Coordinates of C-alpha atoms in Angstrom, one line a residue:
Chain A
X1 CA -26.2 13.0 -0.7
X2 CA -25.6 9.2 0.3
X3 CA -29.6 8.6 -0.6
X4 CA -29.3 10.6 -4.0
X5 CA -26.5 8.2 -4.6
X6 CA -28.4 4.9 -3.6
X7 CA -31.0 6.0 -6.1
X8 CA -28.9 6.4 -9.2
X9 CA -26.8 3.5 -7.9
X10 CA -27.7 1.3 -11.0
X11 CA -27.4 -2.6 -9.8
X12 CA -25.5 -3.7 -12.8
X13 CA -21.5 -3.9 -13.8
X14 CA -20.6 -1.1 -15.6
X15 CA -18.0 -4.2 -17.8
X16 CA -18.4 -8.0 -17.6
X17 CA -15.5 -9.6 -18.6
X18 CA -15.7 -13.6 -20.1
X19 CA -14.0 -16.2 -21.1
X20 CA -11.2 -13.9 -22.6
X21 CA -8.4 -15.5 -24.8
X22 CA -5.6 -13.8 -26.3
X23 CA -2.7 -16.5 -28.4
X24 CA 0.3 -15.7 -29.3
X25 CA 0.5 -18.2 -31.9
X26 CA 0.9 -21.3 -30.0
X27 CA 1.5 -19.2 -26.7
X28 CA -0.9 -18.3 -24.1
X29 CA -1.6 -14.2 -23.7
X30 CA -4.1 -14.7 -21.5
X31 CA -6.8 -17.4 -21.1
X32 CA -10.4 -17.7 -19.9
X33 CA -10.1 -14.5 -18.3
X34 CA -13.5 -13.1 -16.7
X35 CA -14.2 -10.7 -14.1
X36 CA -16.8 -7.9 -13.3
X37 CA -16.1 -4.2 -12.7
X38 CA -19.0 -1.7 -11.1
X39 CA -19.2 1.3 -11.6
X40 CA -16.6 3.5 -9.1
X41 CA -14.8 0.6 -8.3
X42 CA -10.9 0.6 -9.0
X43 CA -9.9 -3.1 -10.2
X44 CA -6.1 -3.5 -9.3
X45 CA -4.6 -6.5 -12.0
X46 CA -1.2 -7.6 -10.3
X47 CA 1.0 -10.3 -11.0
X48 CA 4.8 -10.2 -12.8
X49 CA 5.8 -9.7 -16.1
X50 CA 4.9 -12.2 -18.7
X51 CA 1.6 -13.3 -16.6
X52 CA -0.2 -11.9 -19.1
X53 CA -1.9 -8.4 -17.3
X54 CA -0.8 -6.1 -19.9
X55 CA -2.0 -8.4 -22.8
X56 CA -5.3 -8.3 -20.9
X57 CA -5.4 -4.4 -20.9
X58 CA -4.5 -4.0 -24.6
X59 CA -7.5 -6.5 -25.4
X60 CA -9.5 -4.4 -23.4
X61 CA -8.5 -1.3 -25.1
X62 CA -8.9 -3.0 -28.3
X63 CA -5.0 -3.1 -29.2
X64 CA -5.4 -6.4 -29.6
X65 CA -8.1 -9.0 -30.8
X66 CA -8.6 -11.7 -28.6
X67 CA -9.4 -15.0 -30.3
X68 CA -12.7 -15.4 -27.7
X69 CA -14.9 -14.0 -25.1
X70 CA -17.0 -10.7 -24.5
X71 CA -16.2 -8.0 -23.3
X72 CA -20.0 -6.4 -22.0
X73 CA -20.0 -2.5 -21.0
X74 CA -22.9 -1.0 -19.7
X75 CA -22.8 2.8 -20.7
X76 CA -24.6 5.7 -22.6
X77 CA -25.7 3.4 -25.3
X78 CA -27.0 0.5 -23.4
X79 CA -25.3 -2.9 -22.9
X80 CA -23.0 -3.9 -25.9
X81 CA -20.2 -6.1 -26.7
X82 CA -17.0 -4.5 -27.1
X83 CA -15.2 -7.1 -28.9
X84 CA -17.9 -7.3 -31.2
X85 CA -18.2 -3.1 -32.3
X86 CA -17.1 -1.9 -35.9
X87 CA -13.2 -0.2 -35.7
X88 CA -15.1 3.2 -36.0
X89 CA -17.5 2.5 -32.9
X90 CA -14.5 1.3 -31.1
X91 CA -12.2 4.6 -31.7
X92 CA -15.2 6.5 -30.6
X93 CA -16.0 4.7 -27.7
X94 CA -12.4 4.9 -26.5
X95 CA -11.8 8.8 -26.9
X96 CA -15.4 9.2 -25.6
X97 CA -16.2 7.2 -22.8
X98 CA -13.2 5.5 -21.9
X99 CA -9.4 6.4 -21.9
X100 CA -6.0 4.4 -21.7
X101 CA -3.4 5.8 -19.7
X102 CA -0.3 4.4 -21.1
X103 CA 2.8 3.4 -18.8
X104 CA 4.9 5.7 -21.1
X105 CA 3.3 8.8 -21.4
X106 CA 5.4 9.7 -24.3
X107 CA 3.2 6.8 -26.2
X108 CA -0.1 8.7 -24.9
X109 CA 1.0 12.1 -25.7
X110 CA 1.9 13.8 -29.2
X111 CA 5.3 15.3 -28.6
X112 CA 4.8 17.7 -31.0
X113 CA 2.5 20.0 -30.1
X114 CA 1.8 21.9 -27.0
X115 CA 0.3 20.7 -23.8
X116 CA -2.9 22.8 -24.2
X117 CA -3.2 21.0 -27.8
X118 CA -2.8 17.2 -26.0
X119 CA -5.4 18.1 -23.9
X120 CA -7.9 20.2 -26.5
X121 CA -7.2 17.4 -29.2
X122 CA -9.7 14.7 -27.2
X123 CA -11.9 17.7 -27.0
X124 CA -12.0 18.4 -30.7
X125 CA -12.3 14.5 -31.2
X126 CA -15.2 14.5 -28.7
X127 CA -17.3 17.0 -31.1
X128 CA -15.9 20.4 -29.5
X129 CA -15.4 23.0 -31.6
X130 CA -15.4 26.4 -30.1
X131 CA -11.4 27.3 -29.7
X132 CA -11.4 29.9 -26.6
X133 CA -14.2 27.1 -24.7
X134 CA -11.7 24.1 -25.6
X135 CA -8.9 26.3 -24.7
X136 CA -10.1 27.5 -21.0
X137 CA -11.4 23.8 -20.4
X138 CA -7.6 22.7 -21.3
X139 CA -6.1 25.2 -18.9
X140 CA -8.4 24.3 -16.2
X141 CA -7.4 20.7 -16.5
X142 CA -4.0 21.7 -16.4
X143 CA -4.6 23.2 -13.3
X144 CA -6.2 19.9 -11.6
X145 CA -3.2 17.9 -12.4
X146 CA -1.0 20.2 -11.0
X147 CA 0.6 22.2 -14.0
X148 CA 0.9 25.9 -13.9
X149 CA -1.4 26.8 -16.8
X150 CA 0.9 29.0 -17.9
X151 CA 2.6 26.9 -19.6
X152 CA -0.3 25.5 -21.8
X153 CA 1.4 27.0 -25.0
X154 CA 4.9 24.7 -24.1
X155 CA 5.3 20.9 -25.6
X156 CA 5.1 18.0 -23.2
X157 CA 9.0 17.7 -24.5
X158 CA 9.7 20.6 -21.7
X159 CA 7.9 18.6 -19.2
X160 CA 9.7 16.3 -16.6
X161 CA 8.3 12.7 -16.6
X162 CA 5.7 12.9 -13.5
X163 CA 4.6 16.0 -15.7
X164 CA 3.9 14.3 -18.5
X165 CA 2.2 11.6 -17.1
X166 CA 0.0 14.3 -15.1
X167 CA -0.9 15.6 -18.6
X168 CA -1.2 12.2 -20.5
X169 CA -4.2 12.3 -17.2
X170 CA -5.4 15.4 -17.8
X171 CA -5.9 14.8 -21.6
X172 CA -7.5 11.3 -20.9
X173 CA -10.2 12.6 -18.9
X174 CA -11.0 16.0 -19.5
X175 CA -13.9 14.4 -22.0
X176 CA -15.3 12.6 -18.4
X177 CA -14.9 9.1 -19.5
X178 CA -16.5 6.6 -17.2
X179 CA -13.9 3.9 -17.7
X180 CA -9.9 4.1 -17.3
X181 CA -7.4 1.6 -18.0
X182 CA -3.9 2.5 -16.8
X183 CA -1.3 0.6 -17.3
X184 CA 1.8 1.0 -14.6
X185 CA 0.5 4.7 -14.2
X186 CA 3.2 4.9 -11.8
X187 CA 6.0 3.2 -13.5
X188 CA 9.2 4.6 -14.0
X189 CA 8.7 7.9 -12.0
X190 CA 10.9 8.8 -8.5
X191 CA 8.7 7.6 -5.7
X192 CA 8.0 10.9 -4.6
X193 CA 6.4 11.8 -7.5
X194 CA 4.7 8.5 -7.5
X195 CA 2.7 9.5 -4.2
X196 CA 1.7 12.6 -5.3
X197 CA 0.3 10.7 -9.3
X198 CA -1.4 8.1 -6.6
X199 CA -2.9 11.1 -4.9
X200 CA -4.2 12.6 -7.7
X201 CA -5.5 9.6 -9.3
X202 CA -7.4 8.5 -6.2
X203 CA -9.2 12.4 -5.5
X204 CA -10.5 12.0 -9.5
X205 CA -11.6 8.9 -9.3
X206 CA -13.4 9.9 -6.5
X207 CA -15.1 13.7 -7.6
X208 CA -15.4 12.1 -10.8
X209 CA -16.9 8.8 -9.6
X210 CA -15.3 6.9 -12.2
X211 CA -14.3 3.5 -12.6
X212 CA -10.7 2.2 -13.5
X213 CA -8.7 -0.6 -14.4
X214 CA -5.0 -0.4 -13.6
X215 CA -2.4 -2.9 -14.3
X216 CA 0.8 -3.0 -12.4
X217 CA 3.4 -5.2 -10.5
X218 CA 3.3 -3.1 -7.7
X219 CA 1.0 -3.9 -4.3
X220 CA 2.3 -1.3 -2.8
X221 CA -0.1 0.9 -5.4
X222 CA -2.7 -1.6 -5.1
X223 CA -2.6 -1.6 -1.6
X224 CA -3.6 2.2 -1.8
X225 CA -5.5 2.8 -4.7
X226 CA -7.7 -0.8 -6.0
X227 CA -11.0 -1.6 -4.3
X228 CA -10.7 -5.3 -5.3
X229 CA -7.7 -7.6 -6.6
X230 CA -7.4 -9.9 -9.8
X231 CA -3.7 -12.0 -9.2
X232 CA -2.5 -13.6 -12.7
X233 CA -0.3 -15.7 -13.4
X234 CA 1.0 -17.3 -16.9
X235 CA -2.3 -16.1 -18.2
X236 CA -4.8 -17.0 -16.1
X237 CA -6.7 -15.6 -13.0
X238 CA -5.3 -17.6 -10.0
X239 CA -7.2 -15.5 -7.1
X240 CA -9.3 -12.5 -7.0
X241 CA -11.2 -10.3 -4.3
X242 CA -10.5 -7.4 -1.7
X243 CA -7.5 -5.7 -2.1
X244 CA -6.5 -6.1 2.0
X245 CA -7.9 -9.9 1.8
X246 CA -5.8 -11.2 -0.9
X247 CA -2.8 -9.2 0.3
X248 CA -3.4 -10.1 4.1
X249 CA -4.6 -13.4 3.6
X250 CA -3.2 -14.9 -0.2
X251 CA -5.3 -18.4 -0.5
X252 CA -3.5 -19.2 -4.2
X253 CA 0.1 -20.2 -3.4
X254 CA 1.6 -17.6 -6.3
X255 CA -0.4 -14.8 -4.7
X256 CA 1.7 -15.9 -1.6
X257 CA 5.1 -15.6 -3.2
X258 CA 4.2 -12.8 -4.2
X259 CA 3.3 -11.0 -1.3
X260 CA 5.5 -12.5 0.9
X261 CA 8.6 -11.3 -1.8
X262 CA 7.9 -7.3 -0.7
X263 CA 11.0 -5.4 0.3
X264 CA 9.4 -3.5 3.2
X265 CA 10.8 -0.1 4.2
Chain B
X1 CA -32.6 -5.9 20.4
X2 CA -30.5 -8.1 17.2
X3 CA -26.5 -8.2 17.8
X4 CA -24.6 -5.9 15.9
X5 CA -21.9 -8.8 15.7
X6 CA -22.1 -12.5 15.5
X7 CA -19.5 -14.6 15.2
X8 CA -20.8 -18.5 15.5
X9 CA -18.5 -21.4 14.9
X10 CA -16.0 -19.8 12.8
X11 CA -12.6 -21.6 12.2
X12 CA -9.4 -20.3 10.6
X13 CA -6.7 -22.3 8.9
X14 CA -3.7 -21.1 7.0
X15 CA -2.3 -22.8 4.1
X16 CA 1.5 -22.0 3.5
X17 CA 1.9 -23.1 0.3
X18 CA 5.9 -22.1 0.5
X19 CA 6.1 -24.9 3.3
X20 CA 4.9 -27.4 1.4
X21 CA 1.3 -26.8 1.6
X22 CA 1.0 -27.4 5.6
X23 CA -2.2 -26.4 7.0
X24 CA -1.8 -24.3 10.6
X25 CA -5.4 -24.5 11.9
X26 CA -5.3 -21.7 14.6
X27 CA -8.8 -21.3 15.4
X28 CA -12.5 -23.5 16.1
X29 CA -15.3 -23.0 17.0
X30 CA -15.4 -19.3 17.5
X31 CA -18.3 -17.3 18.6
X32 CA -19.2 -13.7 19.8
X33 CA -22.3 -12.0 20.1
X34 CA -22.0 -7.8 20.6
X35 CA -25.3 -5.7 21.1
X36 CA -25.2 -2.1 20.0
X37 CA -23.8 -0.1 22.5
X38 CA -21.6 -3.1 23.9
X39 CA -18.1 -3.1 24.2
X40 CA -16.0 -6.7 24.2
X41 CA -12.6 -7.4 24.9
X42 CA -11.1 -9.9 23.4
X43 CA -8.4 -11.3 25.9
X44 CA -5.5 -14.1 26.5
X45 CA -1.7 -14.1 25.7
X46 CA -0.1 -12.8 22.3
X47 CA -0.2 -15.2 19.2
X48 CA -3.4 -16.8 20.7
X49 CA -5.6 -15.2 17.7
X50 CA -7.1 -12.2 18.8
X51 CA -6.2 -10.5 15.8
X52 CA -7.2 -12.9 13.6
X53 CA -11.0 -13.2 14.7
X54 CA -10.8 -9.3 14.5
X55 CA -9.2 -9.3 10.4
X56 CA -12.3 -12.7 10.3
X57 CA -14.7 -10.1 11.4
X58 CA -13.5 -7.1 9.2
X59 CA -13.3 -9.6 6.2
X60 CA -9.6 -9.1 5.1
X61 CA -9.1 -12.6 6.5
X62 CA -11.3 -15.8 5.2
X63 CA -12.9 -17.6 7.7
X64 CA -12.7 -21.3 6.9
X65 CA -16.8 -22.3 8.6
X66 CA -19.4 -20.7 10.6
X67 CA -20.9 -17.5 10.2
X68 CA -19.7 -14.2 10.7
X69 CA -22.1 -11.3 10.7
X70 CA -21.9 -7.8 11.0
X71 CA -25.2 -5.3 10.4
X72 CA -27.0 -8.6 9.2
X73 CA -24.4 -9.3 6.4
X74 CA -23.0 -12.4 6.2
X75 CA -19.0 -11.6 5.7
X76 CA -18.6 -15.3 4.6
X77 CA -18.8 -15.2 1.0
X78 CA -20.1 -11.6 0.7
X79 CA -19.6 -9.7 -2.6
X80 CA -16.5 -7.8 -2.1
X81 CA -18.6 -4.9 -2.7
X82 CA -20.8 -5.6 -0.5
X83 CA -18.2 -5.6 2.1
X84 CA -16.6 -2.4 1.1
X85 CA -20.1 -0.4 1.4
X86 CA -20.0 -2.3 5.1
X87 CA -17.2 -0.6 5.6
X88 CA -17.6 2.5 4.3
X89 CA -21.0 3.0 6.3
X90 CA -21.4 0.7 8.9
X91 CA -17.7 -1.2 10.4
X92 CA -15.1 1.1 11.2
X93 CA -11.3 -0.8 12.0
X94 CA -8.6 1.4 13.9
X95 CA -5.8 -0.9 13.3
X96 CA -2.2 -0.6 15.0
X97 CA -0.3 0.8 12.1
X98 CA -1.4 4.1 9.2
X99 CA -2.0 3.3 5.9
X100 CA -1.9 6.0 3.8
X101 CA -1.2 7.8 0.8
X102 CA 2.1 9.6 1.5
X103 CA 1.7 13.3 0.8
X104 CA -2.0 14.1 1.9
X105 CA -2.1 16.2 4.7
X106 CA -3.0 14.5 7.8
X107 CA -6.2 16.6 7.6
X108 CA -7.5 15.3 4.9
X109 CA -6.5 11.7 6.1
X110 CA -9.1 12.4 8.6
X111 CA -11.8 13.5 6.9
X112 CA -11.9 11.1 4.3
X113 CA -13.9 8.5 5.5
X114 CA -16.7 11.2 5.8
X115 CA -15.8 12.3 2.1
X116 CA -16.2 9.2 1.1
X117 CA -19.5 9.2 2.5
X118 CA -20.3 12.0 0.5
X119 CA -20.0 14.6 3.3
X120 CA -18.9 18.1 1.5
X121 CA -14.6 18.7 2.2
X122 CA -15.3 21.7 4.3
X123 CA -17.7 20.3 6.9
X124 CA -15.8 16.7 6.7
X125 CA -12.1 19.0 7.5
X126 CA -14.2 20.8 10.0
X127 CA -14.8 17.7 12.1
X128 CA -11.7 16.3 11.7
X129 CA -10.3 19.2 13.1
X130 CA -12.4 19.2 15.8
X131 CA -11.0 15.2 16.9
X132 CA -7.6 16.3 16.1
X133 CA -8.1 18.9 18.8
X134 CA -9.2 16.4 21.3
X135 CA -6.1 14.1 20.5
X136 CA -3.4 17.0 20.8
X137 CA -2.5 16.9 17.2
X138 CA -1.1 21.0 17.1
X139 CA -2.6 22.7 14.3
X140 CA 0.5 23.4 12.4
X141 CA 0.9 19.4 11.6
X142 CA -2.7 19.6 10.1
X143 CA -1.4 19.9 6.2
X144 CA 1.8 17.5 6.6
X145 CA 1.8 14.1 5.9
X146 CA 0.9 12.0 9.0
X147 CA 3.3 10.1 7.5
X148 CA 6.5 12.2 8.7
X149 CA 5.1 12.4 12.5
X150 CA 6.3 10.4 15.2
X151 CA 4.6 6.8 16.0
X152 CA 2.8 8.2 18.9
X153 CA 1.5 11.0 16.8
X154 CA 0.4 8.7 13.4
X155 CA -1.2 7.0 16.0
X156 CA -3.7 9.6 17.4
X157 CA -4.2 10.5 13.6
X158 CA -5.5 6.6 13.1
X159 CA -7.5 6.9 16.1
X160 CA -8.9 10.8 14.9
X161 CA -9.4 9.0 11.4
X162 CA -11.5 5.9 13.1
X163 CA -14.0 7.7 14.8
X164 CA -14.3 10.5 12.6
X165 CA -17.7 8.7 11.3
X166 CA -20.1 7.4 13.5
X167 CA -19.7 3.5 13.0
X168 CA -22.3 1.6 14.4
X169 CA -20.0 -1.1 14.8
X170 CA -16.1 -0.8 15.4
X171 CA -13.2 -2.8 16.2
X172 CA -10.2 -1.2 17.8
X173 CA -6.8 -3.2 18.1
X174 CA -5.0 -1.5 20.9
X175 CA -5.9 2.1 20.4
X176 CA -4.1 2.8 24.0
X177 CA -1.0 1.6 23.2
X178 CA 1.6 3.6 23.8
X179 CA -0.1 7.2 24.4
X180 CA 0.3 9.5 27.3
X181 CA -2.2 9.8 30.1
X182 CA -3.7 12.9 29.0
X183 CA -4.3 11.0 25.1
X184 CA -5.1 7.9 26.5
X185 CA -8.3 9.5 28.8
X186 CA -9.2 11.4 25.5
X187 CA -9.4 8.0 23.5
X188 CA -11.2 5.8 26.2
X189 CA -13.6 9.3 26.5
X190 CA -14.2 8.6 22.8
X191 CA -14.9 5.1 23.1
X192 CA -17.4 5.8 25.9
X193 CA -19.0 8.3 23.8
X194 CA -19.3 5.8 20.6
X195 CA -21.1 3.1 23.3
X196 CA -23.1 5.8 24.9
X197 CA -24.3 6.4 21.0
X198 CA -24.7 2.9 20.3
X199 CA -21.7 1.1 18.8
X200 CA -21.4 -2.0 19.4
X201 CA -17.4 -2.4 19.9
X202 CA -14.6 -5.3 19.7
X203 CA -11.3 -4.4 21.2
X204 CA -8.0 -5.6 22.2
X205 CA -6.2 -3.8 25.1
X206 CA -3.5 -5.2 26.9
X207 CA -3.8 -2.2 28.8
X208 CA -6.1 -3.9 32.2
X209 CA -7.2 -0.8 33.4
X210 CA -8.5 0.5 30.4
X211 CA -10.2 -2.8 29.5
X212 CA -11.9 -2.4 32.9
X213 CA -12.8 0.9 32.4
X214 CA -14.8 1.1 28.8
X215 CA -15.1 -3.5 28.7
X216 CA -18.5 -4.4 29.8
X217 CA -17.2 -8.2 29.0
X218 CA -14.0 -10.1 28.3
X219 CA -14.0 -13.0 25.9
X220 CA -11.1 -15.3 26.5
X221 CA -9.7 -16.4 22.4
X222 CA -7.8 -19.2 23.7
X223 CA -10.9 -21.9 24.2
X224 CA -11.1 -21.4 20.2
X225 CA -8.0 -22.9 19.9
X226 CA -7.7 -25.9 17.8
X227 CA -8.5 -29.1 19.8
X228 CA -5.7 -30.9 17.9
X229 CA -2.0 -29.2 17.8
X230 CA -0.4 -29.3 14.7
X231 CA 2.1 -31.6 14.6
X232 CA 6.4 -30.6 13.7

């Protein structure tokens, strides 16, 4: 297994991140931002609010248009700028290959129709069109983010919040994106059900082998879920590199004050 | 035969930049040489950096100069990746406290470093239950969260979770603290059986008897320390 893995392991980033720059009119978003991301690695993004983190997802996802850089993802269609694709090419690369998780999942999910439909609507965007194949593959997803199938037919609106965000999930990845962004996945839920989202996220990532990016205040997450680190602060990278070596030993004196500001329980 | 571990000349500093940026140099001039199937204990009095030239060795502290090298890698400015597939095959860590995702049952706790190696979940559960056994873990704990056992018990599961692959290099930071006779033969058994297979091994025991028992050397961390004190 290992040596089938070494073989398709393909020596290149799966995204190359450069010189990113996002302005808020005479404010910084984010600036010279650049970082690498290979493929089945989670990138953890922490820092506080207003460093600029979530600015840098939603240029990723192509919410917003940064005024420079490249954004360079290596996928089915070769190398290409992502900054640089037509609107259309982005929508399609985004409900095809990659998926945003959104800290709200009530802005990831359409309220008004049922959880079976959330998940068969990426399906249907994705080219599907046979309804009893889109429906069993909805149910089964269901099932792999812990919801009793049985409820496919009910609206997300019935659903308690760590539901939701397990089928904002399910619906992001049931087309086998190789890319996610999440933003806070674990914002705003009890911390019991917190563990159990971190849980999930971490076996998927793992069958699935994909990569992600996920944005979030909390190293507590980052600690268990992110590969490497990227600390910002007021819109700039101030230290990057393995999780455990910028939490046990912070070089950049923000990542310090950061860490050393943890409630421990 | 190469060393498994090198460690030549490495020196640590910490920068606390909420104290007004005072450097603490707590180490210099650092070396260590372990052969596959070698096991070395790092010795002297607590605070004197024994832990500290393990975290330089398993990369999650910086070294500030020198060369540290595990399996022929260079940890010193390695690609983080790098590092992690060093770890995921190669250096195995049994540290003194579990870090886990709460909820997954201590089984699968186990078994994931062989998961992650791409061992199938059946066989990979099938031989963390087999160490489990061996550490007196009962059965019925096997699908709670290690998380809820007692401090003796999560640390048997870090132990069980440690040796679960078959590192050829591994650093153990008191893995006979605080356990019972009975748990504390089972681990140095384990620890024989790793050197018998070839690890090469750092550890820190401050039990002696144990250190005699599995220690084929001693290597005293207090002649690294910093030739000048730090002054205030």
């Amino acid at each position: 297994m290992s040596g089938a893995l070494a073989v398709l392991a393909v020596e290149e980033p799966l995204l190359e991140v450069t010189g990113l720059t996002k302005r808020y009119g005479g404010r910084i978003g984010c600036t010279d931002v650049a970082f690498d991301l290979w493929p089945g690695e989670v990138l953890g993004i922490v820092g506080e609010s207003g460093s600029g983190k979530t600015t840098l997802l939603r240029c990723l996802a192509g919410e917003l248009a940064p005024e420079e850089g490249r954004v360079d993802y290596t996928g089915g269609a070769g190398t290409v700028d992502v900054l640089a694709m037509t609107e259309p090419e982005r929508r399609r690369l985004m409900r095809t290959e990659w998926a945003l998780v959104h800290q709200n999942p009530r802005d990831g999910l359409r309220l008004g129709v049922s959880a079976g439909a959330n998940v068969g609507e990426r399906l249907m965007a994705a080219g599907w069109r046979h309804y009893g194949r889109i429906r069993e593959t909805a149910a089964d997803w269901l099932g792999r983010v812990e919801i009793d199938p049985t409820r496919i037919d009910e609206r997300p609106t019935a659903f308690s919040g760590g539901m939701q965000q397990r089928l904002q999930i399910a619906r992001n990845l049931v087309t086998g994106p190789r890319l996610v962004l999440m933003d806070e996945p674990t914002g705003g839920l009890d911390v019991s059900v917190q563990a159990r989202l971190l849980d999930l996220i971490r076996g998927l990532v793992r069958d699935l082998g994909l990569s992600a990016i996920v944005v979030t205040h909390d190293l507590a997450v980052v600690r268990l879920l992110a590969d490497r680190l990227v600390v910002m602060k007021e819109g700039r990278i101030v230290e990057s590199g393995l999780t455990d070596q910028v939490l046990d030993d912070p070089q950049h004196a923000y990542t310090q004050l950061l860490v050393s500001s943890v409630l421990r329980v | 035969m190469e060393p498994m571990i090198v460690v030549e000349g490495a020196a640590k500093t910490f920068t606390l930049h909420q104290q007004g940026g005072i450097a603490l140099p707590v180490m210099e001039g650092a070396a260590l040489r372990v052969m596959p199937g070698e096991c070395v204990a790092l010795t002297g009095p607590s605070g004197v950096g024994k832990s500290t030239l393990m975290r330089m060795i398993y990369g999650n502290y910086l070294a500030a100069e020198g060369s540290v090298r595990v399996a022929g890698l260079e940890i010193r400015g390695a690609r983080a990746r790098d590092i992690l597939t060093l770890r995921r095959e190669t250096l195995g860590y049994v540290s003194q406290f579990l870090r886990v995702v709460p909820r997954v049952p201590c089984i699968d706790v186990v078994a994931e470093p062989l998961t992650a190696l791409g061992v199938g979940v059946e066989e990979a559960r099938g031989r963390a239950g087999t160490l489990l056994r061996r550490l007196n873990i009962p059965e019925a704990l096997w699908s709670l969260s290690p998380l809820t056992f007692s401090g003796g018990e999560q640390q048997r599961v870090n132990i069980a979770r440690g040796f679960v692959h078959a590192y050829p290099a591994m650093l153990l930071d008191e893995p006979t603290a605080s356990l019972d006779a009975a748990n504390r033969a089972e681990v140095l058994a384990l620890i024989e059986e790793a050197k018998a297979r070839g690890a090469a091994i750092v550890g820190i025991f401050h039990d002696a008897e144990a250190r005699a028992r599995v220690c084929d050397r001693e290597l005293d961390v207090g002649v690294f320390a910093p030739a000048q004190p730090v002054s205030g």
